[in-house]
Every structure is written in structure tokens, then in C-alpha cells.
PDB file of C-alpha atoms in Angstrom:
ATOM      1  CA  MET A   1     -21.031   1.332   3.382  1.00 69.00           C
ATOM      2  CA  ASN A   2     -19.589   3.101   0.403  1.00 85.00           C
ATOM      3  CA  ARG A   3     -21.413   2.620  -2.897  1.00 87.00           C
ATOM      4  CA  GLU A   4     -18.640   4.572  -4.677  1.00 90.00           C
ATOM      5  CA  LEU A   5     -16.154   1.846  -3.699  1.00 90.00           C
ATOM      6  CA  LEU A   6     -18.547  -0.717  -5.168  1.00 92.00           C
ATOM      7  CA  GLN A   7     -18.744   1.282  -8.414  1.00 92.00           C
ATOM      8  CA  LYS A   8     -14.929   1.474  -8.595  1.00 93.00           C
ATOM      9  CA  TYR A   9     -14.701  -2.271  -8.017  1.00 93.00           C
ATOM     10  CA  ILE A  10     -17.201  -2.951 -10.825  1.00 93.00           C
ATOM     11  CA  ILE A  11     -15.172  -0.733 -13.181  1.00 93.00           C
ATOM     12  CA  SER A  12     -11.923  -2.459 -12.118  1.00 93.00           C
ATOM     13  CA  VAL A  13     -13.413  -5.806 -13.154  1.00 91.00           C
ATOM     14  CA  LEU A  14     -14.929  -4.509 -16.384  1.00 90.00           C
ATOM     15  CA  PRO A  15     -14.206  -0.961 -17.586  1.00 92.00           C
ATOM     16  CA  MET A  16     -17.486   0.823 -18.362  1.00 91.00           C
ATOM     17  CA  PRO A  17     -18.984   4.321 -18.146  1.00 91.00           C
ATOM     18  CA  ALA A  18     -19.359   5.553 -14.554  1.00 91.00           C
ATOM     19  CA  GLU A  19     -23.140   5.954 -14.914  1.00 92.00           C
ATOM     20  CA  LYS A  20     -23.520   2.297 -15.974  1.00 91.00           C
ATOM     21  CA  ALA A  21     -21.373   1.145 -13.027  1.00 92.00           C
ATOM     22  CA  ALA A  22     -23.456   3.356 -10.725  1.00 93.00           C
ATOM     23  CA  PHE A  23     -26.638   1.745 -12.058  1.00 93.00           C
ATOM     24  CA  PHE A  24     -25.261  -1.765 -11.441  1.00 93.00           C
ATOM     25  CA  ALA A  25     -24.040  -0.764  -7.975  1.00 93.00           C
ATOM     26  CA  GLU A  26     -27.613   0.331  -7.164  1.00 93.00           C
ATOM     27  CA  GLN A  27     -28.774  -3.262  -7.754  1.00 93.00           C
ATOM     28  CA  PHE A  28     -26.797  -4.448  -4.697  1.00 95.00           C
ATOM     29  CA  GLU A  29     -27.963  -4.160  -1.082  1.00 96.00           C
ATOM     30  CA  PRO A  30     -25.497  -3.398   1.735  1.00 96.00           C
ATOM     31  CA  ILE A  31     -25.170  -5.856   4.624  1.00 97.00           C
ATOM     32  CA  ASP A  32     -22.941  -6.127   7.687  1.00 97.00           C
ATOM     33  CA  ILE A  33     -21.956  -9.554   8.999  1.00 97.00           C
ATOM     34  CA  PRO A  34     -20.176  -9.846  12.368  1.00 98.00           C
ATOM     35  CA  LYS A  35     -16.972 -11.772  12.970  1.00 97.00           C
ATOM     36  CA  ASN A  36     -17.369 -15.578  13.184  1.00 96.00           C
ATOM     37  CA  GLU A  37     -20.843 -15.591  11.556  1.00 97.00           C
ATOM     38  CA  LEU A  38     -21.454 -17.898   8.614  1.00 97.00           C
ATOM     39  CA  LEU A  39     -22.282 -16.015   5.433  1.00 95.00           C
ATOM     40  CA  ILE A  40     -23.004 -19.209   3.473  1.00 94.00           C
ATOM     41  CA  LYS A  41     -23.801 -22.517   5.164  1.00 94.00           C
ATOM     42  CA  GLU A  42     -22.893 -25.997   3.972  1.00 94.00           C
ATOM     43  CA  ASN A  43     -25.813 -28.006   2.543  1.00 95.00           C
ATOM     44  CA  LYS A  44     -27.897 -24.842   1.964  1.00 95.00           C
ATOM     45  CA  ILE A  45     -28.640 -23.305  -1.420  1.00 93.00           C
ATOM     46  CA  SER A  46     -26.982 -19.920  -2.065  1.00 92.00           C
ATOM     47  CA  LYS A  47     -29.798 -17.457  -2.724  1.00 93.00           C
ATOM     48  CA  ASP A  48     -27.518 -14.393  -2.882  1.00 95.00           C
ATOM     49  CA  THR A  49     -24.186 -13.435  -4.349  1.00 94.00           C
ATOM     50  CA  PHE A  50     -21.791 -11.061  -2.572  1.00 96.00           C
ATOM     51  CA  ILE A  51     -19.071  -8.497  -3.108  1.00 94.00           C
ATOM     52  CA  LEU A  52     -16.854  -8.021  -0.067  1.00 96.00           C
ATOM     53  CA  GLU A  53     -16.172  -4.332   0.631  1.00 95.00           C
ATOM     54  CA  SER A  54     -14.155  -4.786   3.801  1.00 95.00           C
ATOM     55  CA  GLY A  55     -13.038  -7.679   5.969  1.00 96.00           C
ATOM     56  CA  TYR A  56     -11.879 -11.266   5.555  1.00 96.00           C
ATOM     57  CA  ILE A  57     -13.909 -14.416   4.871  1.00 97.00           C
ATOM     58  CA  ARG A  58     -12.793 -18.005   4.591  1.00 97.00           C
ATOM     59  CA  SER A  59     -14.435 -21.000   2.975  1.00 96.00           C
ATOM     60  CA  TYR A  60     -13.869 -24.332   4.643  1.00 96.00           C
ATOM     61  CA  THR A  61     -14.995 -27.929   4.747  1.00 95.00           C
ATOM     62  CA  PHE A  62     -14.105 -30.986   6.815  1.00 94.00           C
ATOM     63  CA  ASN A  63     -11.721 -33.782   5.859  1.00 93.00           C
ATOM     64  CA  ASN A  64     -12.441 -37.466   6.525  1.00 93.00           C
ATOM     65  CA  ASN A  65     -11.023 -37.065  10.069  1.00 92.00           C
ATOM     66  CA  GLY A  66     -13.545 -34.333  10.863  1.00 91.00           C
ATOM     67  CA  GLU A  67     -10.863 -31.598  10.831  1.00 91.00           C
ATOM     68  CA  GLU A  68     -11.563 -28.193   9.289  1.00 93.00           C
ATOM     69  CA  VAL A  69      -9.718 -27.485   6.045  1.00 95.00           C
ATOM     70  CA  THR A  70      -9.653 -23.896   4.773  1.00 95.00           C
ATOM     71  CA  THR A  71     -10.151 -23.916   1.017  1.00 94.00           C
ATOM     72  CA  ASN A  72     -10.018 -20.180   0.363  1.00 94.00           C
ATOM     73  CA  ILE A  73      -9.471 -16.845   2.095  1.00 95.00           C
ATOM     74  CA  PHE A  74     -11.248 -13.832   0.623  1.00 94.00           C
ATOM     75  CA  SER A  75      -9.925 -10.316   1.222  1.00 93.00           C
ATOM     76  CA  ALA A  76     -11.677  -7.155   0.108  1.00 91.00           C
ATOM     77  CA  PRO A  77     -12.490  -6.105  -2.468  1.00 92.00           C
ATOM     78  CA  CYS A  78     -13.579  -9.327  -4.099  1.00 92.00           C
ATOM     79  CA  PHE A  79     -16.482 -11.459  -5.211  1.00 91.00           C
ATOM     80  CA  VAL A  80     -17.588 -14.109  -2.694  1.00 94.00           C
ATOM     81  CA  ASN A  81     -19.816 -16.996  -3.679  1.00 91.00           C
ATOM     82  CA  ASP A  82     -20.174 -20.731  -4.042  1.00 90.00           C
ATOM     83  CA  PHE A  83     -20.655 -20.589  -7.807  1.00 87.00           C
ATOM     84  CA  LEU A  84     -22.092 -24.065  -8.256  1.00 87.00           C
ATOM     85  CA  SER A  85     -24.611 -23.602  -5.491  1.00 91.00           C
ATOM     86  CA  PHE A  86     -25.627 -20.141  -6.674  1.00 91.00           C
ATOM     87  CA  PHE A  87     -25.856 -20.720 -10.424  1.00 89.00           C
ATOM     88  CA  LYS A  88     -27.175 -24.286 -10.283  1.00 91.00           C
ATOM     89  CA  GLN A  89     -29.294 -23.610  -7.185  1.00 92.00           C
ATOM     90  CA  GLN A  90     -27.961 -26.727  -5.473  1.00 94.00           C
ATOM     91  CA  PRO A  91     -26.703 -27.183  -1.868  1.00 95.00           C
ATOM     92  CA  ASN A  92     -23.303 -25.708  -0.920  1.00 93.00           C
ATOM     93  CA  SER A  93     -20.417 -28.040  -0.212  1.00 93.00           C
ATOM     94  CA  GLU A  94     -18.597 -25.591   2.097  1.00 95.00           C
ATOM     95  CA  ASN A  95     -19.145 -23.045   4.850  1.00 97.00           C
ATOM     96  CA  TYR A  96     -18.166 -19.392   4.375  1.00 97.00           C
ATOM     97  CA  GLN A  97     -17.219 -17.769   7.672  1.00 97.00           C
ATOM     98  CA  CYS A  98     -16.482 -14.098   8.396  1.00 97.00           C
ATOM     99  CA  LEU A  99     -13.056 -13.931  10.036  1.00 97.00           C
ATOM    100  CA  THR A 100     -13.542 -10.236  10.850  1.00 96.00           C
ATOM    101  CA  ASP A 101     -16.544  -7.947  10.895  1.00 97.00           C
ATOM    102  CA  CYS A 102     -17.443  -7.706   7.209  1.00 97.00           C
ATOM    103  CA  LYS A 103     -19.217  -5.180   5.012  1.00 97.00           C
ATOM    104  CA  LEU A 104     -20.683  -6.724   1.894  1.00 97.00           C
ATOM    105  CA  TRP A 105     -22.988  -5.979  -0.987  1.00 96.00           C
ATOM    106  CA  LYS A 106     -25.502  -8.665  -1.934  1.00 96.00           C
ATOM    107  CA  MET A 107     -27.720  -9.375  -4.888  1.00 96.00           C
ATOM    108  CA  SER A 108     -30.376 -12.071  -5.067  1.00 95.00           C
ATOM    109  CA  TYR A 109     -30.308 -14.902  -7.579  1.00 94.00           C
ATOM    110  CA  ASP A 110     -33.484 -13.583  -9.236  1.00 94.00           C
ATOM    111  CA  LYS A 111     -32.052 -10.071  -9.617  1.00 95.00           C
ATOM    112  CA  VAL A 112     -28.789 -11.455 -11.028  1.00 94.00           C
ATOM    113  CA  GLN A 113     -30.764 -13.419 -13.620  1.00 94.00           C
ATOM    114  CA  ILE A 114     -32.780 -10.339 -14.620  1.00 94.00           C
ATOM    115  CA  CYS A 115     -29.586  -8.272 -14.963  1.00 92.00           C
ATOM    116  CA  PHE A 116     -27.850 -11.025 -16.961  1.00 91.00           C
ATOM    117  CA  HIS A 117     -30.747 -11.232 -19.428  1.00 93.00           C
ATOM    118  CA  THR A 118     -31.317  -7.471 -19.657  1.00 93.00           C
ATOM    119  CA  TYR A 119     -27.892  -5.796 -19.666  1.00 92.00           C
ATOM    120  CA  PRO A 120     -25.032  -7.056 -21.856  1.00 92.00           C
ATOM    121  CA  GLU A 121     -22.504  -5.176 -19.686  1.00 92.00           C
ATOM    122  CA  PHE A 122     -23.720  -6.990 -16.596  1.00 92.00           C
ATOM    123  CA  ARG A 123     -23.463 -10.317 -18.405  1.00 91.00           C
ATOM    124  CA  GLU A 124     -19.868  -9.427 -19.367  1.00 93.00           C
ATOM    125  CA  PHE A 125     -19.156  -8.316 -15.770  1.00 91.00           C
ATOM    126  CA  GLY A 126     -20.411 -11.709 -14.544  1.00 89.00           C
ATOM    127  CA  ARG A 127     -18.312 -13.520 -17.116  1.00 91.00           C
ATOM    128  CA  MET A 128     -15.219 -11.598 -16.020  1.00 91.00           C
ATOM    129  CA  MET A 129     -15.958 -12.473 -12.387  1.00 88.00           C
ATOM    130  CA  LEU A 130     -16.188 -16.169 -13.273  1.00 88.00           C
ATOM    131  CA  VAL A 131     -12.968 -16.050 -15.326  1.00 91.00           C
ATOM    132  CA  THR A 132     -11.102 -14.229 -12.548  1.00 89.00           C
ATOM    133  CA  ASN A 133     -12.276 -16.664  -9.898  1.00 86.00           C
ATOM    134  CA  TYR A 134     -11.517 -19.680 -12.090  1.00 89.00           C
ATOM    135  CA  SER A 135      -8.034 -18.281 -12.737  1.00 92.00           C
ATOM    136  CA  ASN A 136      -7.426 -17.813  -8.992  1.00 88.00           C
ATOM    137  CA  LEU A 137      -8.664 -21.329  -8.258  1.00 89.00           C
ATOM    138  CA  HIS A 138      -6.525 -22.841 -11.012  1.00 94.00           C
ATOM    139  CA  GLU A 139      -3.441 -20.927  -9.846  1.00 93.00           C
ATOM    140  CA  ARG A 140      -4.030 -22.128  -6.280  1.00 91.00           C
ATOM    141  CA  MET A 141      -4.463 -25.741  -7.408  1.00 92.00           C
ATOM    142  CA  LEU A 142      -1.216 -25.664  -9.380  1.00 94.00           C
ATOM    143  CA  GLY A 143       0.578 -23.950  -6.501  1.00 92.00           C
ATOM    144  CA  MET A 144      -0.519 -26.710  -4.113  1.00 92.00           C
ATOM    145  CA  ILE A 145       0.948 -29.274  -6.513  1.00 94.00           C
ATOM    146  CA  LYS A 146       4.095 -27.554  -7.802  1.00 95.00           C
ATOM    147  CA  ASP A 147       5.245 -25.149  -5.085  1.00 95.00           C
ATOM    148  CA  THR A 148       6.913 -25.837  -1.772  1.00 94.00           C
ATOM    149  CA  ALA A 149       5.163 -24.689   1.403  1.00 93.00           C
ATOM    150  CA  GLU A 150       7.685 -21.844   1.679  1.00 93.00           C
ATOM    151  CA  ILE A 151       6.917 -20.603  -1.840  1.00 94.00           C
ATOM    152  CA  ARG A 152       3.155 -20.794  -1.157  1.00 94.00           C
ATOM    153  CA  TYR A 153       3.719 -18.755   2.021  1.00 93.00           C
ATOM    154  CA  LEU A 154       5.848 -16.131   0.241  1.00 93.00           C
ATOM    155  CA  THR A 155       3.318 -15.868  -2.604  1.00 93.00           C
ATOM    156  CA  LEU A 156       0.509 -15.286  -0.113  1.00 92.00           C
ATOM    157  CA  MET A 157       2.594 -12.661   1.704  1.00 90.00           C
ATOM    158  CA  LYS A 158       3.311 -10.857  -1.556  1.00 91.00           C
ATOM    159  CA  LYS A 159      -0.281 -10.888  -2.845  1.00 90.00           C
ATOM    160  CA  HIS A 160      -2.074 -10.311   0.475  1.00 89.00           C
ATOM    161  CA  PRO A 161       0.355  -8.859   3.057  1.00 87.00           C
ATOM    162  CA  TYR A 162      -2.405  -7.732   5.446  1.00 91.00           C
ATOM    163  CA  ILE A 163      -3.882 -11.198   5.715  1.00 91.00           C
ATOM    164  CA  PHE A 164      -1.350 -12.031   8.429  1.00 90.00           C
ATOM    165  CA  GLN A 165      -2.631  -9.175  10.595  1.00 91.00           C
ATOM    166  CA  ASN A 166      -6.288 -10.177  10.253  1.00 93.00           C
ATOM    167  CA  VAL A 167      -6.493 -13.957   9.911  1.00 94.00           C
ATOM    168  CA  PRO A 168      -5.455 -16.486  12.592  1.00 93.00           C
ATOM    169  CA  LEU A 169      -2.252 -18.371  11.728  1.00 93.00           C
ATOM    170  CA  LYS A 170      -4.030 -21.712  12.185  1.00 94.00           C
ATOM    171  CA  ILE A 171      -6.404 -20.801   9.330  1.00 95.00           C
ATOM    172  CA  ILE A 172      -3.540 -19.538   7.150  1.00 94.00           C
ATOM    173  CA  ALA A 173      -1.645 -22.808   7.752  1.00 94.00           C
ATOM    174  CA  SER A 174      -4.722 -24.813   6.753  1.00 94.00           C
ATOM    175  CA  PHE A 175      -5.122 -22.694   3.609  1.00 95.00           C
ATOM    176  CA  LEU A 176      -1.453 -23.304   2.725  1.00 94.00           C
ATOM    177  CA  GLY A 177      -1.903 -27.044   3.256  1.00 92.00           C
ATOM    178  CA  ILE A 178       0.564 -27.243   6.155  1.00 93.00           C
ATOM    179  CA  THR A 179       0.504 -27.652   9.930  1.00 91.00           C
ATOM    180  CA  ASP A 180       0.692 -24.769  12.403  1.00 89.00           C
ATOM    181  CA  SER A 181       4.198 -25.862  13.444  1.00 90.00           C
ATOM    182  CA  SER A 182       5.389 -25.962   9.807  1.00 92.00           C
ATOM    183  CA  LEU A 183       4.095 -22.433   9.293  1.00 90.00           C
ATOM    184  CA  SER A 184       5.915 -21.259  12.440  1.00 89.00           C
ATOM    185  CA  ARG A 185       9.146 -22.897  11.225  1.00 91.00           C
ATOM    186  CA  ILE A 186       8.843 -21.296   7.756  1.00 91.00           C
ATOM    187  CA  ARG A 187       8.193 -17.856   9.272  1.00 88.00           C
ATOM    188  CA  LYS A 188      11.200 -18.234  11.568  1.00 87.00           C
ATOM    189  CA  GLU A 189      13.492 -19.349   8.747  1.00 86.00           C
ATOM    190  CA  ILE A 190      12.419 -16.435   6.541  1.00 82.00           C
ATOM    191  CA  THR A 191      13.014 -13.951   9.375  1.00 79.00           C
ATOM    192  CA  ILE A 192      16.542 -15.288   9.847  1.00 74.00           C
ATOM    193  CA  LYS A 193      17.427 -15.027   6.111  1.00 63.00           C
TER     194      LYS A 193
END
């Protein structure tokens, strides 16, 4: 694990002096989670928050037919959490599964609260994380409504080109809100163009 990468990530979210970022990075503990393990389990309360250093994680739930639906795919570096569960200390509504071996940094709920109430920069860092994640969620919601499946696919390719080398196509199709066969057709059509 590389605490320097964590410091750089903190500064990328909220510019601050290197020594302050180093101090905040020291508040996180490194953890390794193997492929296919659940980082956060549905109906459990999130006791920790995470920053993904390397790897891919998906969040998913089940539709009324009992089929898995991928709601998000996280690629490093990024913040990973079920915000409502963590901040309200209520049960999660989704599972968070490691799609690859993952290296993460975690901080407990209690430590986050202490840092929020003690360090204005940490409070601002947390606010920026919430704004960024809300923005991503809002953009995704609008994309699911306004964009065609092909545009959603091309947007994902542009923003996260390596996702296609690390995440099964079935999960990507679910994330895009389409079937496996539709994703195959779109990929074929784009290759031909």
C-alpha cells in the first residue's frame, strides 16, 4: 500500500498543504480485500468508509425478479461508501463486491466524526467527497434517462477505458441498463464504424 498515493488523492479532492494531507492520510488504515469478497453487505450498517487505491468494486442490488442489478462501478482512485448507511448508521440497501483484488484505505465512523469536528480541512474534504459523489450519481441518473445505450457505452469507455479489461461484460451491461446481447451488438457496431 502506498500512503503517498493516498495523500495525492486527498490533495486532488481538496488542495491543501502536503503536511496536512499526510496527517489525514495517517488516519486511514490499509486493507486488502480479495476478488469476489463483499466489502459492504446489504442490510448491515457501514461502520467504515473507504478510499480505493487499486482495483474495481461494484455496488448491486436485486430487482423484483431476483436478478442482480449493478448500480455503480468504482475504479481507483475513488471514495467508496454507502453514504446513507455510514452517516445515518442505518442498514445498507446494496452489496459492494470487489471485482478484482482491491487495496483500500479505511477509516471508522467514530474517527471520521472526530476528524470532522476537529479539523476544518477534513470537514471540507468530506464535503467535497459528498458533492463529487452526488454529481456523479446525478450525471448517471440523467444519462440513464436522456442518453441512448450507445452513448452511455461510449461515455463509459471515454471516462474509464480500463474498466473493460477488468470488469466482466455482464456487469458492465447491467450497469449500463442493457442486456448482454445489446452490449455485444453495440460493441460490434462501434468496431465496424
